[in-house]
Short mmCIF file of C-alpha atoms and ligand atoms in Angstrom, two decimals:
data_model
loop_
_atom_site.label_atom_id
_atom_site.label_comp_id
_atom_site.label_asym_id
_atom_site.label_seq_id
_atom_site.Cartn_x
_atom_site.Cartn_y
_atom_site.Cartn_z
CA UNK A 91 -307.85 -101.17 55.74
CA UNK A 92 -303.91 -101.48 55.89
CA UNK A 93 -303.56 -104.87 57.41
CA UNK A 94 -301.64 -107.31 55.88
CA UNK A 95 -301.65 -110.18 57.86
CA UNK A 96 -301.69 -111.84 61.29
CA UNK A 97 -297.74 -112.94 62.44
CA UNK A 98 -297.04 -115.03 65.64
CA UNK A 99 -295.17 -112.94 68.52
CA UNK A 100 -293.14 -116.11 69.17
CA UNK A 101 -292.16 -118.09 66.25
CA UNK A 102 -292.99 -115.34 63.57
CA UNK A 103 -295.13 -117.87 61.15
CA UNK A 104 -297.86 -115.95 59.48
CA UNK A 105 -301.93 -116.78 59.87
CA UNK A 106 -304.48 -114.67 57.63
CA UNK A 107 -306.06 -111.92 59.13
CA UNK A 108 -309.35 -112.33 56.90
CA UNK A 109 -310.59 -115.57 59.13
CA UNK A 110 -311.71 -115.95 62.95
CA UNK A 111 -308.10 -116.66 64.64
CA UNK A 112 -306.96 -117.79 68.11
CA UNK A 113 -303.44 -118.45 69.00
CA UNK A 114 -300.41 -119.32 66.71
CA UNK A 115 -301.41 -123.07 64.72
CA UNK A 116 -297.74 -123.86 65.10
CA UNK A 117 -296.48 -122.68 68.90
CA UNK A 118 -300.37 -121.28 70.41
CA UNK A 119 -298.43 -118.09 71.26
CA UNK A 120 -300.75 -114.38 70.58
CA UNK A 121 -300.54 -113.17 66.96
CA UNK A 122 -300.05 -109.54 65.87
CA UNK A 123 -301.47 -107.53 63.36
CA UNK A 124 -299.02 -106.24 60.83
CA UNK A 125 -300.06 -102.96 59.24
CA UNK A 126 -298.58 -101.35 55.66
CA UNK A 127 -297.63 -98.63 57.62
CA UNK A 128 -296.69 -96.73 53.92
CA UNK A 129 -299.88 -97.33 52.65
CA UNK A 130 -301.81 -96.18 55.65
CA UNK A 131 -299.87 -93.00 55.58
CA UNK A 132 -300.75 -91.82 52.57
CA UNK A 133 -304.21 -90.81 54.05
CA UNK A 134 -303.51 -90.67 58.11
CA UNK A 135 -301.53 -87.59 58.59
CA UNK A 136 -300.58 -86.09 61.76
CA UNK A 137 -302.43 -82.76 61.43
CA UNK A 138 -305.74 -84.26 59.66
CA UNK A 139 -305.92 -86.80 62.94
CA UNK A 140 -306.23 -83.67 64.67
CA UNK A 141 -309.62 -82.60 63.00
CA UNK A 142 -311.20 -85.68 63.20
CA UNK A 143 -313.81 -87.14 65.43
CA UNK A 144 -312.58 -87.67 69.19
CA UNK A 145 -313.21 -91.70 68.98
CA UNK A 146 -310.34 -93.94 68.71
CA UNK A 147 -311.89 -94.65 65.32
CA UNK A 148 -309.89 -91.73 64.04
CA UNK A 149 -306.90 -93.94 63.90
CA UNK A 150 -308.92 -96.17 61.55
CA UNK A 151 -306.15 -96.75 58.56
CA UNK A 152 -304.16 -98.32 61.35
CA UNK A 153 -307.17 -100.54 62.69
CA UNK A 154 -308.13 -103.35 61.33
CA UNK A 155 -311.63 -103.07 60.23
CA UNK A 156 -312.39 -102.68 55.83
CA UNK A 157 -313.72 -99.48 55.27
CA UNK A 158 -317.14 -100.25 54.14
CA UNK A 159 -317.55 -102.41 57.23
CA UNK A 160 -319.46 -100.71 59.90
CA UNK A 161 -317.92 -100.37 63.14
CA UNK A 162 -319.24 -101.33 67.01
CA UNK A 163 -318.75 -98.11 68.46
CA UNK A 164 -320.55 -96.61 71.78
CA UNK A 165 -317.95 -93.70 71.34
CA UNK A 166 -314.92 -94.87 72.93
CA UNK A 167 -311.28 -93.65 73.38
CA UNK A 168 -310.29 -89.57 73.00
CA UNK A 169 -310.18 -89.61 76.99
CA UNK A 170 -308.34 -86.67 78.66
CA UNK A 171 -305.06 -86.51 79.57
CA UNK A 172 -305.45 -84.06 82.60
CA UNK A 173 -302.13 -82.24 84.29
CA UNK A 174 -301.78 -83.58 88.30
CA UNK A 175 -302.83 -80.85 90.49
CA UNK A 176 -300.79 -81.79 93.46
CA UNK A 177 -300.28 -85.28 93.71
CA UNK A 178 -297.35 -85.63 91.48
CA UNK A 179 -294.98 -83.10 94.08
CA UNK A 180 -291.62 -81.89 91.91
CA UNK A 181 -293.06 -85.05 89.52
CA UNK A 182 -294.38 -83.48 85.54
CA UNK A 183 -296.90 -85.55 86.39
CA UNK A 184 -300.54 -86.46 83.83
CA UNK A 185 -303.33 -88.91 84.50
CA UNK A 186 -304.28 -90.54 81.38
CA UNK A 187 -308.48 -90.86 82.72
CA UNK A 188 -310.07 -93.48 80.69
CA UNK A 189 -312.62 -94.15 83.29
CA UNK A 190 -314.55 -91.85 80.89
CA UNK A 191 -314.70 -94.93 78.31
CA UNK A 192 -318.03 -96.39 77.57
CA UNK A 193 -319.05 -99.14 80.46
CA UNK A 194 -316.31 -96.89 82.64
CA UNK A 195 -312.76 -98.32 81.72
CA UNK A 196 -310.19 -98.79 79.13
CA UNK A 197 -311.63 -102.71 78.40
CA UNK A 198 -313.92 -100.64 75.67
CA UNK A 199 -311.07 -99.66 73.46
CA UNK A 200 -310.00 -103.66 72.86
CA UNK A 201 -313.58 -104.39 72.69
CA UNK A 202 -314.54 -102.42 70.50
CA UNK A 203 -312.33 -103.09 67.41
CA UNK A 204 -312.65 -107.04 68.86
CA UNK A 205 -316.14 -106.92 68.67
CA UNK A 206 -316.30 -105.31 65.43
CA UNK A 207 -313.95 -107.74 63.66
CA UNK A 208 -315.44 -111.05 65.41
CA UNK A 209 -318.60 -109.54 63.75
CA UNK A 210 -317.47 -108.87 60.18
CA UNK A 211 -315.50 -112.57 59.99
CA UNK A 212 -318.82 -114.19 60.63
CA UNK A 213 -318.68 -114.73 64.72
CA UNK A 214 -321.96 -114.60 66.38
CA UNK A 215 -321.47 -115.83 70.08
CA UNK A 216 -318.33 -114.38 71.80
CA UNK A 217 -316.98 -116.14 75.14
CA UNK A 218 -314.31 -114.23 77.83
CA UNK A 219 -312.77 -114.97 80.89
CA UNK A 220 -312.98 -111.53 83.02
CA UNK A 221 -311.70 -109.64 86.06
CA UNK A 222 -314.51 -107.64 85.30
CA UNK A 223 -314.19 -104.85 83.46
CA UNK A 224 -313.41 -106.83 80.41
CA UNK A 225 -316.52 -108.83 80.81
CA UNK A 226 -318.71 -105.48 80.98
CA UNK A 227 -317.40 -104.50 77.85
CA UNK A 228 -317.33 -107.22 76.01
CA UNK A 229 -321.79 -107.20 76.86
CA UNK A 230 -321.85 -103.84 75.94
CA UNK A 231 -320.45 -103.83 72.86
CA UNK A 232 -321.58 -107.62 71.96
CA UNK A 233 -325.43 -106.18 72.56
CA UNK A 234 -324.31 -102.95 70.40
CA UNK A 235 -323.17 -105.55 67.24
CA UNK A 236 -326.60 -108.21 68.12
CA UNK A 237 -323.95 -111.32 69.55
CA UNK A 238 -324.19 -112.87 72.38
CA UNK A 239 -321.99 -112.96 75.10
CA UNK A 240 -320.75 -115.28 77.25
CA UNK A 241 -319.04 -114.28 80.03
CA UNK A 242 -317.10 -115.92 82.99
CA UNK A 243 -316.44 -114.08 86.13
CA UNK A 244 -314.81 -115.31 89.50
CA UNK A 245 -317.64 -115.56 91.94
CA UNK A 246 -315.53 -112.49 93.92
CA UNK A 247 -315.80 -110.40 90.99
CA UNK A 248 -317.04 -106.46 92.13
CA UNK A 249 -320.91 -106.99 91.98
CA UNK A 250 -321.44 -104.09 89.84
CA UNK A 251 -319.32 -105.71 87.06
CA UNK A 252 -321.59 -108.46 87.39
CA UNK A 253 -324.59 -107.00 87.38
CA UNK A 254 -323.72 -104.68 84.97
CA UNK A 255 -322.86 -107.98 82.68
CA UNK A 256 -326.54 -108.98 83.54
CA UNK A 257 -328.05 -105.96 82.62
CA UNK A 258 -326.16 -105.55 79.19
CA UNK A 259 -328.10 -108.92 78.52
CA UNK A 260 -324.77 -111.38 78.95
CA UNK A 261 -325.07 -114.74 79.80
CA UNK A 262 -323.40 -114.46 83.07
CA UNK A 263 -321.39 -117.64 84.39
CA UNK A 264 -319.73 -117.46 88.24
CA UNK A 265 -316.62 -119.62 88.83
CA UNK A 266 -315.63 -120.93 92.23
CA UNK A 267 -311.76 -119.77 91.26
CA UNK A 268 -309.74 -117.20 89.34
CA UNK A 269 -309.45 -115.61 85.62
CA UNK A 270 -307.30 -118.95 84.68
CA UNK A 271 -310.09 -120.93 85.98
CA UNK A 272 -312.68 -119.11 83.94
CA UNK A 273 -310.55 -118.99 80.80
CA UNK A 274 -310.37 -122.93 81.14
CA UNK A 275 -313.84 -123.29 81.51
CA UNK A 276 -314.11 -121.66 77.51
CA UNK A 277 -311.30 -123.80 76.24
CA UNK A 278 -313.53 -126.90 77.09
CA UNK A 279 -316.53 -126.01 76.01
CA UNK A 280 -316.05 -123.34 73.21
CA UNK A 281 -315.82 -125.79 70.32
CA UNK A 282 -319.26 -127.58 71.43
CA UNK A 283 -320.93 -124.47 72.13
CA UNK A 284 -319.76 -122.32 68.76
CA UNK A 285 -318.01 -119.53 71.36
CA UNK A 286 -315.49 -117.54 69.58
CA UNK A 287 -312.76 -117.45 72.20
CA UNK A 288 -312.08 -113.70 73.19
CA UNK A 289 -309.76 -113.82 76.14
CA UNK A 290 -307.18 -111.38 76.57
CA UNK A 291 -303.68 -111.74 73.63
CA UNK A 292 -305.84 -115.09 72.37
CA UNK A 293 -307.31 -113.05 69.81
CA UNK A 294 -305.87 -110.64 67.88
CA UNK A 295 -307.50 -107.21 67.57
CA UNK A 296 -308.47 -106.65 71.22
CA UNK A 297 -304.83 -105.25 71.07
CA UNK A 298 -305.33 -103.33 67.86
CA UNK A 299 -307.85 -101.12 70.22
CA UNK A 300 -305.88 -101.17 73.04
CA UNK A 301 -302.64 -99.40 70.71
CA UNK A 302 -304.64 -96.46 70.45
CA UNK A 303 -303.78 -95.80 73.93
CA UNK A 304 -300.43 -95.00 72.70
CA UNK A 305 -301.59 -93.35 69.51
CA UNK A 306 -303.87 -90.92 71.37
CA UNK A 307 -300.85 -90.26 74.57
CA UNK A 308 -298.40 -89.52 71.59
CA UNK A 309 -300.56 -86.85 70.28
CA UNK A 310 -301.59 -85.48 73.51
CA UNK A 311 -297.86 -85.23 74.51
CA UNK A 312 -297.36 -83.21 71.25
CA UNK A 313 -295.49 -86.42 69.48
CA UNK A 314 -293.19 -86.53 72.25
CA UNK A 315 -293.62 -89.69 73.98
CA UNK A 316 -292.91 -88.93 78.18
CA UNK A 317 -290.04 -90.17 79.96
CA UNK A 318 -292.15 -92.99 82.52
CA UNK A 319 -295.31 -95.13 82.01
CA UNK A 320 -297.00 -96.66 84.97
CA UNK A 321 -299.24 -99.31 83.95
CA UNK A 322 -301.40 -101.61 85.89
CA UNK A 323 -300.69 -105.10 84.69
CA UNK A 324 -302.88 -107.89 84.64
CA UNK A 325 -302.83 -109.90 81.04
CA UNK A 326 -300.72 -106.84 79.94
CA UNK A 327 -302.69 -106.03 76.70
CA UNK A 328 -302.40 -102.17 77.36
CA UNK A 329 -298.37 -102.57 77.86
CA UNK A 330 -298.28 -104.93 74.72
CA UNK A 331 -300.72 -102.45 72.45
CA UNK A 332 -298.78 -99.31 73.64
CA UNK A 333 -295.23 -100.44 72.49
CA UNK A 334 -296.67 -101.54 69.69
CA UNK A 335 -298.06 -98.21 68.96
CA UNK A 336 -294.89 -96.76 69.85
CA UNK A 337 -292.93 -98.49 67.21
CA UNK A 338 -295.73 -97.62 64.64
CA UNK A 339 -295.64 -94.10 64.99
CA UNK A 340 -291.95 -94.42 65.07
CA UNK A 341 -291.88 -96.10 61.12
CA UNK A 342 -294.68 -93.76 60.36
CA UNK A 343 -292.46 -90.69 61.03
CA UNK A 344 -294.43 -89.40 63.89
CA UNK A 345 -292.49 -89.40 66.30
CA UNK A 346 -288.38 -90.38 66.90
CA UNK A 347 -286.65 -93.40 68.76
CA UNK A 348 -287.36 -92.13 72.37
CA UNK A 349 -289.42 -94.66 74.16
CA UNK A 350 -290.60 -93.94 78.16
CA UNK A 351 -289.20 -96.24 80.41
CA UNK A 352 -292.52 -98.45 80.90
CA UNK A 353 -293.07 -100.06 84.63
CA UNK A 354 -295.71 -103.12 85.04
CA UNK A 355 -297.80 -102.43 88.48
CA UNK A 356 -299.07 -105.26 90.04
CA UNK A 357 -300.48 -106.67 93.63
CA UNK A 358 -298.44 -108.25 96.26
CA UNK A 359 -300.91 -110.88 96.37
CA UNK A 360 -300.83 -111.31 92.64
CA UNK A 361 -297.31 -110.52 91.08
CA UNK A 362 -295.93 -112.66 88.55
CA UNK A 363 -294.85 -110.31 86.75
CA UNK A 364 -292.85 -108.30 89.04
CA UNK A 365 -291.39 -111.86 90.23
CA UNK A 366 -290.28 -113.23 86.81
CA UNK A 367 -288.84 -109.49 86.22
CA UNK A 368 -286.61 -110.02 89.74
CA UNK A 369 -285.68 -113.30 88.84
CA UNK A 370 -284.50 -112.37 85.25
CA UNK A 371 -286.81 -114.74 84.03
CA UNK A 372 -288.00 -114.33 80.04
CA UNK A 373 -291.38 -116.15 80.83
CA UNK A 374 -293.68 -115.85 84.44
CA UNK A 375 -294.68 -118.95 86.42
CA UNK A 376 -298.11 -118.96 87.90
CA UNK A 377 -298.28 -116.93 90.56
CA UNK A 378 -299.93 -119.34 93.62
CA UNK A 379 -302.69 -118.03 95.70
CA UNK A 380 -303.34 -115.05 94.02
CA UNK A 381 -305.72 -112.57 95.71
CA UNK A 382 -306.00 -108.77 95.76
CA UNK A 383 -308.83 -106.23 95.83
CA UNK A 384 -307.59 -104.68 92.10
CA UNK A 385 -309.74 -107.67 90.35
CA UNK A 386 -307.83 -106.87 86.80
CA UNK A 387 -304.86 -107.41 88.47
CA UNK A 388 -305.75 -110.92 89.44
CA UNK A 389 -303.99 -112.70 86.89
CA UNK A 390 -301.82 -115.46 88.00
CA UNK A 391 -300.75 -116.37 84.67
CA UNK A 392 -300.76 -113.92 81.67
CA UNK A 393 -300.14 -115.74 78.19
CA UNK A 394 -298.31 -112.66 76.87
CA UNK A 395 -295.82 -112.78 79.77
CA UNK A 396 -292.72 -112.83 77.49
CA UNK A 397 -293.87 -110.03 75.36
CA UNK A 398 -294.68 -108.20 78.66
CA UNK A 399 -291.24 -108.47 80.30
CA UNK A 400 -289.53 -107.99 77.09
CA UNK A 401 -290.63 -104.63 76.65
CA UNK A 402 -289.99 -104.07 80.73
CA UNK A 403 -286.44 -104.50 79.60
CA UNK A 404 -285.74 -103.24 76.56
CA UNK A 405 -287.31 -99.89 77.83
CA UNK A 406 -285.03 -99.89 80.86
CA UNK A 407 -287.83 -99.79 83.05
CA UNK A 408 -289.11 -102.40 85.54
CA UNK A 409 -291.92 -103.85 87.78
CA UNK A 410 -293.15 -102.81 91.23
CA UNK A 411 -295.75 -104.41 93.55
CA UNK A 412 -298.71 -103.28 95.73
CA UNK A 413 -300.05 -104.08 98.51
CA UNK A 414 -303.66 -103.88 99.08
CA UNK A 415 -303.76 -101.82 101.98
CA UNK A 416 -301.80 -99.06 100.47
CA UNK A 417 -303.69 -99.10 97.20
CA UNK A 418 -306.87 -98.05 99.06
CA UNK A 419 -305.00 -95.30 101.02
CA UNK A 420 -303.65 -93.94 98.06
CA UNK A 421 -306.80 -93.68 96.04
CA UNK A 422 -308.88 -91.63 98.69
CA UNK A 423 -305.23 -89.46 98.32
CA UNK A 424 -305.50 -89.25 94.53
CA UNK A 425 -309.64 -88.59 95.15
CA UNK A 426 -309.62 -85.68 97.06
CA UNK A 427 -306.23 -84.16 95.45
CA UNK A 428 -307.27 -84.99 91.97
CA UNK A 429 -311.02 -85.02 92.13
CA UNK A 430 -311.29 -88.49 90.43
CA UNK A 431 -312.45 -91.74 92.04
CA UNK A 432 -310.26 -94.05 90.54
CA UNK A 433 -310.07 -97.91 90.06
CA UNK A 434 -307.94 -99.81 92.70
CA UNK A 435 -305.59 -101.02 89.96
CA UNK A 436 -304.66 -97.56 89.16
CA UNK A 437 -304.22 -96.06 92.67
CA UNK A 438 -301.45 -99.17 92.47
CA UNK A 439 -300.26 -97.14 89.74
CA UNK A 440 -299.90 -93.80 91.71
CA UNK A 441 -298.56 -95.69 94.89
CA UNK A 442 -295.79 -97.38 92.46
CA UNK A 443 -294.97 -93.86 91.47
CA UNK A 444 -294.90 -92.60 95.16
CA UNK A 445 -292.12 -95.56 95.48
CA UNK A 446 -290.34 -95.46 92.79
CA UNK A 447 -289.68 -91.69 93.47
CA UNK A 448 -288.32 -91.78 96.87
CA UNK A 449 -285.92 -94.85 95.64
CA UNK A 450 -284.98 -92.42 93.21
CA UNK A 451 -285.90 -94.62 89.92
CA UNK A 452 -288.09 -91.45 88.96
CA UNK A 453 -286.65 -88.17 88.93
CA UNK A 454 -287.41 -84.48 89.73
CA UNK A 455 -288.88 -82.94 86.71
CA UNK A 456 -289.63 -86.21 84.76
CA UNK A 457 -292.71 -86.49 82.50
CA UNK A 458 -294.92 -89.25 83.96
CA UNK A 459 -297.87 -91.00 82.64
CA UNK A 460 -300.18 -93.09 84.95
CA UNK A 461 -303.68 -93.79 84.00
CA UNK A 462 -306.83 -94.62 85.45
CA UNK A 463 -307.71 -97.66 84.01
CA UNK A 464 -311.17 -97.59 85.53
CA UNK A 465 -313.89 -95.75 87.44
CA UNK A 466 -313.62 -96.59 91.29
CA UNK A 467 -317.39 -96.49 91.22
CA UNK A 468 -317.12 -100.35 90.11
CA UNK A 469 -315.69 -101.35 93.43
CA UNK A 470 -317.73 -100.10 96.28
CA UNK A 471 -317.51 -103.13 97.96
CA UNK A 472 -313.99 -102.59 97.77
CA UNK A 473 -313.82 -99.16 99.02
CA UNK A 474 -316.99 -98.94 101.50
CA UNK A 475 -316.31 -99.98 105.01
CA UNK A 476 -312.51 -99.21 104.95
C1 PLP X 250 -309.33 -101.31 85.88
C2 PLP X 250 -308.32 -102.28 85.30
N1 PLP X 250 -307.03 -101.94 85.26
C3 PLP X 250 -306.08 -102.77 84.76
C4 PLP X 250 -306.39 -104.03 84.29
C5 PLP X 250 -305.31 -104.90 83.72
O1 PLP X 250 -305.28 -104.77 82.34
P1 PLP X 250 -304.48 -105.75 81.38
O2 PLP X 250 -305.16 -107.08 81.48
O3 PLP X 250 -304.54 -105.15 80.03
O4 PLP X 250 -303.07 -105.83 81.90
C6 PLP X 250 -307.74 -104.43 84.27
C7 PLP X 250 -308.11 -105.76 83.76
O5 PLP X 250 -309.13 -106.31 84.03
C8 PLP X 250 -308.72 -103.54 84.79
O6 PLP X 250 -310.02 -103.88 84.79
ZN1 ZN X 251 -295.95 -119.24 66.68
#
């Protein structure tokens, strides 16, 4: 286990990484997880990564879990990256399909290594505010490790996220509001009730699991990183973990100073993001009103907002919004092109492409990266009817 400590993605000021931590002590910004990246190398190698087992646990010198600790694992991460059939037109265009995650999306890598660390520094009931996908992975793996879990939905939630919550033995708590609502619901009861807080960038290894998106895209790109990332962006722990990653592999050697120009996709109804990125703004107000189908994307305020638009910039790329309508068109397109019935936030991923294309932002013969975030079999109640 290579990590050295915890540091504060705002003010820098270091926290150890061998307690239960939240937020920064000094500004309550998300903390990082610093890895000696020399001494990790000396036994992760590019080619041995290779023969390893096809879990994101193969990455383990750069996770932060001791080695004689056992990990919560249900076998998550080494999802395909599958080459576009037709969708992608004169677009080098791969789908990065981590519907094939345990409990169905990407919310497993993050929970995983979360889980697993909450567990080793002595937590034993874990709390989180969820879209829903979050929330069913966060039972899953809390059931796998013997915790209890907490969890906090929106009353709109997709049923089967709920249920699913339920039936993974979750204590299952509807809120007449949004994911803010939820998450403020934890805040004031989590000291009384001995919940370890695990909301999205207000812990730190949820992250750590999500990186391994960008460990696991470098190596299927042959350690060259593609030229565009589309991204569907609610709390942006995906965007945060993958640059992370990048930079990483970069001071590990693996791969050299190219970075893919990485776009946040969001909902018209829900798009602080994409506002705050318009507006040359370095944080993102609250976005009023929010609503949209893609429930991970309704996040009206995301705590890791300047980290998020910060890497929007410095990787020249930008931030495009959906609206509903079209996201639901688009992912019976991808469906019977592709074969794969995706998650409503990602067919916001492969409309954003279809528009930044004909505005000429993407280019003929570019390598693009998109990925299904989630199995579309979550929102029926989304899709039927329509
Ligand atoms: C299917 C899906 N895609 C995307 C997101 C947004 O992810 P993030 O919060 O990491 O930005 C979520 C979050 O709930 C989700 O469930
Ligand atoms: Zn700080």
């Amino acid at each position: 286990m290579f990590v050295t400590h915890l540091e504060c993605s705002a003010c820098g000021r270091q926290h150890e990484w061998s307690r239960l931590q939240n937020l920064c002590l000094s500004c309550g910004k998300p903390l990082l997880a610093i890895v000696d990246l020399a001494a990790a190398s000396r036994t992760l190698k590019r080619d041995t990564v290779a023969t390893r087992e096809k879990s994101l646990w193969r990455y383990r010198e750069v996770l932060p879990l001791p080695d004689d600790v056992d990990l919560v694992s249900l076998g998550e991460g080494g999802t395909p990256l599958l080459r576009a059939q037709k969708f992608g037109g004169d677009i080098d265009l791969w789908i990065k399909d981590e519907s094939l995650n345990p409990t169905q999306s990407f919310k497993a890598r993050g929970m995983s290594v979360a889980v697993s660390m909450a567990k080793h520094l002595g937590a034993t009931k874990l709390a989180v505010p969820s879209a829903g996908n979050a929330g069913g992975a966060l039972a899953a793996y809390a059931a796998r490790a013997g915790l209890e879990a907490h969890i906090f939905m929106p009353r709109d939630t997709p049923r089967a996220n709920i249920i699913e919550c339920r039936e993974l033995g979750a204590h299952v708590t509807l809120i007449d509001g949004l994911i803010t609502d939820c998450g403020a619901e934890i805040a004031r009861r989590k000291a009384k009730e001995g919940w370890f807080d695990m909301s999205t960038l207000k812990e730190p290894y949820r992250v750590e699991g999500k990186k391994t998106l960008g460990y696991e895209l470098a190596e299927q790109c042959g350690w060259e990183l593609p030229d565009v990332i589309l991204y569907p962006t609610g709390g942006g722990t995906g965007l945060i973990g993958m640059w992370k990653a990048f930079d990483e592999l970069e001071a590990l050697g693996w791969i050299g100073t190219k970075r893919p120009r990485m776009f946040a996709v969001q909902a018209t109804g829900c798009a602080p993001i994409v506002r705050a990125f318009e507006a040359q703004e370095k944080t993102a107000a609250e976005f009023p009103d929010a609503h949209t189908i893609a429930s991970g994307l309704r996040v009206p305020k995301a705590i890791g907002d300047f980290l998020i638009l910060n890497i929007l910039r410095q990787s020249n790329g930008g931030a495009i919004a959906i609206d509903d309508e079209e996201m639901i068109r688009v992912a019976r397109e991808v469906g019977s092109s592709e074969g794969l019935f995706i998650a409503p936030e990602a067919a916001a991923c492969f409309a954003g492409l279809k528009s930044l294309r004909s505005e000429g932002e993407i280019g003929s013969g570019e390598r693009v990266i998109v990925f299904n975030t989630g199995s579309g079999i979550k929102y029926l109640d989304c899709y039927q009817d329509r």
